[in-house]
PDB file of C-alpha atoms in Angstrom:
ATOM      1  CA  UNK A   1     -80.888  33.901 -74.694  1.00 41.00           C
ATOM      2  CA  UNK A   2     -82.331  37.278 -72.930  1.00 39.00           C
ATOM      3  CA  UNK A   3     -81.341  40.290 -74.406  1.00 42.00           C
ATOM      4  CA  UNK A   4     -79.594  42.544 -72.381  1.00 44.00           C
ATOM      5  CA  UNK A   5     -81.967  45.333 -70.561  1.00 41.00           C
ATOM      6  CA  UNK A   6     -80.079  48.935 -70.544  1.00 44.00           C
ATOM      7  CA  UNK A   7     -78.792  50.211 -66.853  1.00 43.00           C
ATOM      8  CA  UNK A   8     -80.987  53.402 -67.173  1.00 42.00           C
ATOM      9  CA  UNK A   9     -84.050  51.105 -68.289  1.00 39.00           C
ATOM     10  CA  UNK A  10     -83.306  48.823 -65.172  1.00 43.00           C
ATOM     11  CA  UNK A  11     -82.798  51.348 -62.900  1.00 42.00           C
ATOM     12  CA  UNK A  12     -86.040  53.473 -63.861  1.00 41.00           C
ATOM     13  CA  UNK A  13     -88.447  50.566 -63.533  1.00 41.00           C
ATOM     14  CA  UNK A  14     -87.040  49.501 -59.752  1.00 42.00           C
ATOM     15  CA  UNK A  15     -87.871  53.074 -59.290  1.00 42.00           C
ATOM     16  CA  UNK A  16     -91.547  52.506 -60.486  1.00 39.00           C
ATOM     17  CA  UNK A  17     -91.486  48.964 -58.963  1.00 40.00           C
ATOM     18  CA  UNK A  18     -90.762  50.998 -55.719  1.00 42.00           C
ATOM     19  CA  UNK A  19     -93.620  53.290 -55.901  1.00 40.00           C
ATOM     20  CA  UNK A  20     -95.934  50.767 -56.725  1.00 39.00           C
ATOM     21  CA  UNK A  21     -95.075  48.683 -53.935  1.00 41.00           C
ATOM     22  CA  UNK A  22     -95.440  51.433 -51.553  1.00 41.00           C
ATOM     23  CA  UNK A  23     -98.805  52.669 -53.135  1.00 37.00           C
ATOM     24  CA  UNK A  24    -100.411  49.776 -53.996  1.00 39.00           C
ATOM     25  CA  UNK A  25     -99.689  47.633 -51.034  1.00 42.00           C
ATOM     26  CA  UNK A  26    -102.886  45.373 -49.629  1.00 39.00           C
ATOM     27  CA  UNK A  27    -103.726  46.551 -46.347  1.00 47.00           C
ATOM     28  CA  UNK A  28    -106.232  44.060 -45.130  1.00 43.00           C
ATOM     29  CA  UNK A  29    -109.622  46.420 -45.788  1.00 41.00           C
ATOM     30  CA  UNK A  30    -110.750  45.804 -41.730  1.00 43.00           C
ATOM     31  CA  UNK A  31    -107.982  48.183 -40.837  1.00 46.00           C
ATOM     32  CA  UNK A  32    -106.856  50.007 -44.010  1.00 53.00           C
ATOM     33  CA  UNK A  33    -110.391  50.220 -45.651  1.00 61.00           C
ATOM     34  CA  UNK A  34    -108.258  50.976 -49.142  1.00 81.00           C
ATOM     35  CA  UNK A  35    -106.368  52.913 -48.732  1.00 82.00           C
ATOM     36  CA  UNK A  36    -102.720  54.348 -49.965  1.00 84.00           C
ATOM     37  CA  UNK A  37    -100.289  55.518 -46.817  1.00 81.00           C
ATOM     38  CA  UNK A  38     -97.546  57.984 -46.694  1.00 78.00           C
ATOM     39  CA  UNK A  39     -95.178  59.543 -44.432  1.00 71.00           C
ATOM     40  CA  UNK A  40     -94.646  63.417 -44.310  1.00 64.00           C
ATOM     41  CA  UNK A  41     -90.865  63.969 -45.349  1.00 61.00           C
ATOM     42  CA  UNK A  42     -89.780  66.700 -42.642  1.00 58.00           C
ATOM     43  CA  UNK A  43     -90.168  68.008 -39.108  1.00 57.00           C
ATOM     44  CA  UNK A  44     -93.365  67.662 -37.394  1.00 59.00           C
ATOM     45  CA  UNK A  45     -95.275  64.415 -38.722  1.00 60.00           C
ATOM     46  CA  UNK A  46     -97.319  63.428 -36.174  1.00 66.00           C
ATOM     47  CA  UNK A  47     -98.521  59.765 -38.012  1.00 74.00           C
ATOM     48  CA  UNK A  48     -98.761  58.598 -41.426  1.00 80.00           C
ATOM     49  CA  UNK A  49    -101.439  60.390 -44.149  1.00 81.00           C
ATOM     50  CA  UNK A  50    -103.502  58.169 -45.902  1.00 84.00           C
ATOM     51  CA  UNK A  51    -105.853  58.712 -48.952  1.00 88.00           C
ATOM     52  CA  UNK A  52    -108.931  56.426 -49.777  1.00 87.00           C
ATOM     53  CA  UNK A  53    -108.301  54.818 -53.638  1.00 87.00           C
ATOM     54  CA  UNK A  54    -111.885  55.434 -54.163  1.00 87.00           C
ATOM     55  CA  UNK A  55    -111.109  59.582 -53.774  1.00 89.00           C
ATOM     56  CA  UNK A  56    -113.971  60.064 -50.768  1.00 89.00           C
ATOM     57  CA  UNK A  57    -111.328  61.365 -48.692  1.00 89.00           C
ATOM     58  CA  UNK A  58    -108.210  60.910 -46.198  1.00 88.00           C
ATOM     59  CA  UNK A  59    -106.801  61.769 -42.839  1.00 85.00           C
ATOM     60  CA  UNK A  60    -104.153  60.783 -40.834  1.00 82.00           C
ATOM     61  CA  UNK A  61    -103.328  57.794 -38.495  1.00 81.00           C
ATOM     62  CA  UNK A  62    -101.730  59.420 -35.482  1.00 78.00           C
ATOM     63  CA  UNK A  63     -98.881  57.837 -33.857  1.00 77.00           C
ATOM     64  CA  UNK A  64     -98.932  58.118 -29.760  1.00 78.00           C
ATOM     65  CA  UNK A  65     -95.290  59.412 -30.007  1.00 76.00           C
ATOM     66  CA  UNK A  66     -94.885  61.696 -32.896  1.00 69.00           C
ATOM     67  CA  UNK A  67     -92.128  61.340 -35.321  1.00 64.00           C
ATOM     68  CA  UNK A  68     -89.820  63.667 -37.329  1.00 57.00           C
ATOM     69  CA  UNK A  69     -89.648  61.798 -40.730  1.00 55.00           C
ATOM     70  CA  UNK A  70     -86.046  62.208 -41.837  1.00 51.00           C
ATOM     71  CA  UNK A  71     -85.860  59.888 -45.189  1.00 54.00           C
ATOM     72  CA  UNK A  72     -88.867  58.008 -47.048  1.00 58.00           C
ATOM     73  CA  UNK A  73     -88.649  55.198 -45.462  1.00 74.00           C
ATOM     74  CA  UNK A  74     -91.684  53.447 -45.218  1.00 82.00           C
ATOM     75  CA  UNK A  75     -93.448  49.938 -45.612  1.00 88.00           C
ATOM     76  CA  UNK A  76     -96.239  47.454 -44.614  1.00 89.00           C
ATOM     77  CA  UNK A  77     -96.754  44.502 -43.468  1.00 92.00           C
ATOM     78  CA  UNK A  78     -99.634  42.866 -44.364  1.00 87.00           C
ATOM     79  CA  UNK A  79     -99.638  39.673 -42.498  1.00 89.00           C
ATOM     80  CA  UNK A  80     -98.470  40.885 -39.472  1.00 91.00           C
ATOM     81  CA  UNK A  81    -100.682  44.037 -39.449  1.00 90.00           C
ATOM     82  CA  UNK A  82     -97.884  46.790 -39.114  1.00 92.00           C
ATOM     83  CA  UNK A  83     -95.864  49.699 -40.706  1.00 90.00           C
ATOM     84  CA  UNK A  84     -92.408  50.085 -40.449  1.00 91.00           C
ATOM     85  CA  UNK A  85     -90.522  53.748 -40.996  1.00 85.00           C
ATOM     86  CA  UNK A  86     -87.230  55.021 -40.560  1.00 83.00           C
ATOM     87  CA  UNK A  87     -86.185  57.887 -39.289  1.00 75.00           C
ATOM     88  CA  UNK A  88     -82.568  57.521 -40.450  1.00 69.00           C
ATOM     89  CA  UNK A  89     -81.737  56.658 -36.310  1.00 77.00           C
ATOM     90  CA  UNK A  90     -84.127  54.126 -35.729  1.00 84.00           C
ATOM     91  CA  UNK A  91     -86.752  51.399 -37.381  1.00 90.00           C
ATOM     92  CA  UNK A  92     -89.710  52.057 -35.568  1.00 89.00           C
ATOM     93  CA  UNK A  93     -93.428  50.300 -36.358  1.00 90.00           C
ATOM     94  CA  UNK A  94     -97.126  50.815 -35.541  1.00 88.00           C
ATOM     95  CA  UNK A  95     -99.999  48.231 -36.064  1.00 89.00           C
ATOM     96  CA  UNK A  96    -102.826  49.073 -38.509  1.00 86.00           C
ATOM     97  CA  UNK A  97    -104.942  50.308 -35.510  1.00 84.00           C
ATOM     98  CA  UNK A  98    -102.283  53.086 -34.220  1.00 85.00           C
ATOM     99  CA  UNK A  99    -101.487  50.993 -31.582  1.00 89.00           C
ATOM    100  CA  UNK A 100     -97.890  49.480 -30.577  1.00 91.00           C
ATOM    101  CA  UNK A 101     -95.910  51.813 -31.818  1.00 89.00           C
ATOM    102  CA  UNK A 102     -91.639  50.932 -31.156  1.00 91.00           C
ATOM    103  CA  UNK A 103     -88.387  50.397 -31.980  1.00 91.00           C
ATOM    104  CA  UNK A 104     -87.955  47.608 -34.396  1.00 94.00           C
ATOM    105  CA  UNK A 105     -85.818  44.440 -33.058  1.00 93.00           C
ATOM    106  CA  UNK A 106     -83.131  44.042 -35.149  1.00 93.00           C
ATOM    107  CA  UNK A 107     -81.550  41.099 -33.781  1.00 92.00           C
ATOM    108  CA  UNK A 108     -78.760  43.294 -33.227  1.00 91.00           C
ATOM    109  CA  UNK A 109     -78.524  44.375 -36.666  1.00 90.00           C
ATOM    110  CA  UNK A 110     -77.100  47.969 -37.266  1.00 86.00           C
ATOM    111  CA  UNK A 111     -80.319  50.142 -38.052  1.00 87.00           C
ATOM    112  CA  UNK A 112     -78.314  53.441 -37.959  1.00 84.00           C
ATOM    113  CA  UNK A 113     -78.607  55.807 -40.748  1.00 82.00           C
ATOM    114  CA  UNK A 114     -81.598  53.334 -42.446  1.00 84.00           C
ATOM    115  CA  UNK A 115     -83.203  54.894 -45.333  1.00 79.00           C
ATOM    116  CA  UNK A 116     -85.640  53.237 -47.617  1.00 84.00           C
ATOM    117  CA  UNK A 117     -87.383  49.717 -46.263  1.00 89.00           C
ATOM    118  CA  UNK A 118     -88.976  46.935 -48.033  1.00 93.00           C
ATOM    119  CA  UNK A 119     -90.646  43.358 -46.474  1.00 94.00           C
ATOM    120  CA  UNK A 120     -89.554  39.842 -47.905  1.00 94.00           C
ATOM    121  CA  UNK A 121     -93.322  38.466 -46.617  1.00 93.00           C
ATOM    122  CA  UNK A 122     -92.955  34.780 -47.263  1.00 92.00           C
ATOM    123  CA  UNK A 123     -89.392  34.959 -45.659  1.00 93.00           C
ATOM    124  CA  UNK A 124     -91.129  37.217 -42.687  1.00 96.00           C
ATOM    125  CA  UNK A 125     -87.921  39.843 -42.662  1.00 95.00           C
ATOM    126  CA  UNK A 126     -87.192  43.082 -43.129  1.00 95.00           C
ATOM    127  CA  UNK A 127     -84.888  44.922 -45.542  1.00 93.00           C
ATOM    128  CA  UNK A 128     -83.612  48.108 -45.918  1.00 88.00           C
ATOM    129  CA  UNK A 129     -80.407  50.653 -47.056  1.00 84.00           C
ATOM    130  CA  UNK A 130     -78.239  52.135 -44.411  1.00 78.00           C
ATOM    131  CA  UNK A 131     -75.728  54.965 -45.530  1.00 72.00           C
ATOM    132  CA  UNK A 132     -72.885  54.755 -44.024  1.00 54.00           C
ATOM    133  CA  UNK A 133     -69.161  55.309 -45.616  1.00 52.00           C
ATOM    134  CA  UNK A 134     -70.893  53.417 -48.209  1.00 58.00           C
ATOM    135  CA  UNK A 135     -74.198  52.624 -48.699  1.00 64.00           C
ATOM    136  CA  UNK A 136     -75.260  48.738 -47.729  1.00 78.00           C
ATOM    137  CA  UNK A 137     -78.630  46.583 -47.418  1.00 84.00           C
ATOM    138  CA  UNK A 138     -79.173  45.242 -44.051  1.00 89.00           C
ATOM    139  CA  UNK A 139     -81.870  42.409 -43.510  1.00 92.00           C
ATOM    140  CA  UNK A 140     -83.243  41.008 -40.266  1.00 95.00           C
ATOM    141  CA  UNK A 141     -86.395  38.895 -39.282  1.00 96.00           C
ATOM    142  CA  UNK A 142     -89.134  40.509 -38.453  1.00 96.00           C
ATOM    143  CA  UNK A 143     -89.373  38.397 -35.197  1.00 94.00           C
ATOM    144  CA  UNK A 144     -86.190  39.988 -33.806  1.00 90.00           C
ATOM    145  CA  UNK A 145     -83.934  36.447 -34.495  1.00 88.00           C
ATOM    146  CA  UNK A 146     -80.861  38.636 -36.385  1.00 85.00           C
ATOM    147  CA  UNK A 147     -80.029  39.271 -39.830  1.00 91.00           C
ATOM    148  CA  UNK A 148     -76.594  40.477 -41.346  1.00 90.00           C
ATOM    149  CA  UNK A 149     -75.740  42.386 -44.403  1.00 86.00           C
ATOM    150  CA  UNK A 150     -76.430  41.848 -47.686  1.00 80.00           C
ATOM    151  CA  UNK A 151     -73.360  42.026 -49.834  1.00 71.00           C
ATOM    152  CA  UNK A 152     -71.870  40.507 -52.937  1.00 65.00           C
ATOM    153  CA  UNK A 153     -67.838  40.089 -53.173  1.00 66.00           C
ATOM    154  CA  UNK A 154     -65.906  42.772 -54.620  1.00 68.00           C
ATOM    155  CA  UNK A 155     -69.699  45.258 -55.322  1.00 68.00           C
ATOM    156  CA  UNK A 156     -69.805  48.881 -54.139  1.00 68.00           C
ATOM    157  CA  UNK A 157     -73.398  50.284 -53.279  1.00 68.00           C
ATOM    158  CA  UNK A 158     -73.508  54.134 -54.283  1.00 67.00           C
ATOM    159  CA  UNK A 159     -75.910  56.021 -52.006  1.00 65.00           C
ATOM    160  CA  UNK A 160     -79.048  54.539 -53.219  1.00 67.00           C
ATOM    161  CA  UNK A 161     -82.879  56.147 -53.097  1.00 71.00           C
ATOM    162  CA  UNK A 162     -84.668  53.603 -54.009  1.00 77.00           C
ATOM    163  CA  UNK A 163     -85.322  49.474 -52.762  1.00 82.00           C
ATOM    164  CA  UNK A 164     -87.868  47.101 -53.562  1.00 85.00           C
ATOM    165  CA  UNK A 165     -88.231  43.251 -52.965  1.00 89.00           C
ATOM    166  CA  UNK A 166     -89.632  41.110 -55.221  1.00 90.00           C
ATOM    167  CA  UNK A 167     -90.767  37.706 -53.586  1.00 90.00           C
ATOM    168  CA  UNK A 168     -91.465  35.624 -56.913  1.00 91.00           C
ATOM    169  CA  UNK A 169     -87.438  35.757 -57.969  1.00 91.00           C
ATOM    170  CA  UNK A 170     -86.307  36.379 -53.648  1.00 88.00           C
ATOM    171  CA  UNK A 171     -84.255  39.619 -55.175  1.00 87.00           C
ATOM    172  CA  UNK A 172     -83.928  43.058 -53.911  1.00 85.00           C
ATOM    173  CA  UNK A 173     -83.849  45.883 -56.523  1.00 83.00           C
ATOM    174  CA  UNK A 174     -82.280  49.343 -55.852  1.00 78.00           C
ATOM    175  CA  UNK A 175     -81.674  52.843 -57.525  1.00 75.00           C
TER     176      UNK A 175
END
């Protein structure tokens, strides 16, 4: 029998399972060159600030439309070569290159109000919180083919700041 994990305990390691996901993610090294991405939280971001792991610098990949970051959303895509952000109206993406940046296909998916994002890579689709009334996880394929809402009978979803997806068990983790 498992012994049972305490909520706080639970809810502080999907918070470092998050952050790790987001820091650590493998960019293939032709376009990332190892490095850790982030988006500017605020007015004016102008394209995602990276970091090299190795400390010999950073910069900036520069979107061709600029972007006011509203939430942290943010996530990659390693096998199909892209980021995906929110901007609380819209999921937009850009490939690894800074090229073909736009609105994400839902599949007509609601992607109002989106927040955080994570990628289910094996099951090619994206995932992410959208606060409304009350807080729910949307998911739609990455190719644009529709999605739905995530839900379980009778749960509420508090306004969440944190989501994670972990492929191994096929569950999605908030906080």
């Amino acid at each position: 029998a498992e012994a049972a994990v305490p909520a706080r305990l639970t809810a502080a390691c999907a918070v470092l399972l998050a952050a790790l996901a987001l820091a650590f993610a493998a960019v293939p090294a032709a376009h990332a060159q190892d490095r850790v991405y982030w988006a500017e939280v605020g007015g004016g971001s102008t394209g995602l600030s990276f970091a090299a792991l190795d400390g010999s610098g950073g910069g900036a990949l520069a979107f061709p439309t600029p972007k006011t970051f509203a939430y942290d959303g943010l996530t990659v895509d390693t096998a199909g070569g892209r980021f995906y952000w929110s901007d609380e109206n819209v999921i937009e993406s850009i490939a690894f290159d800074g090229t073909g940046q736009r609105a994400f296909e839902s599949g007509g998916v609601d992607t109002s109000k989106s927040r955080e994002l994570t990628i289910d890579p094996e099951g090619r689709r994206l995932v992410w919180l959208r606060e409304a009334n009350t807080a729910r996880i949307e998911v739609a394929r990455l190719d644009g083919t529709g999605g739905g809402t995530l839900m379980v009978p009778g749960m509420t979803i508090p306004v969440t700041d944190g989501l994670v997806f972990d492929p191994p068990k096929q569950r999605v983790y908030f906080t």
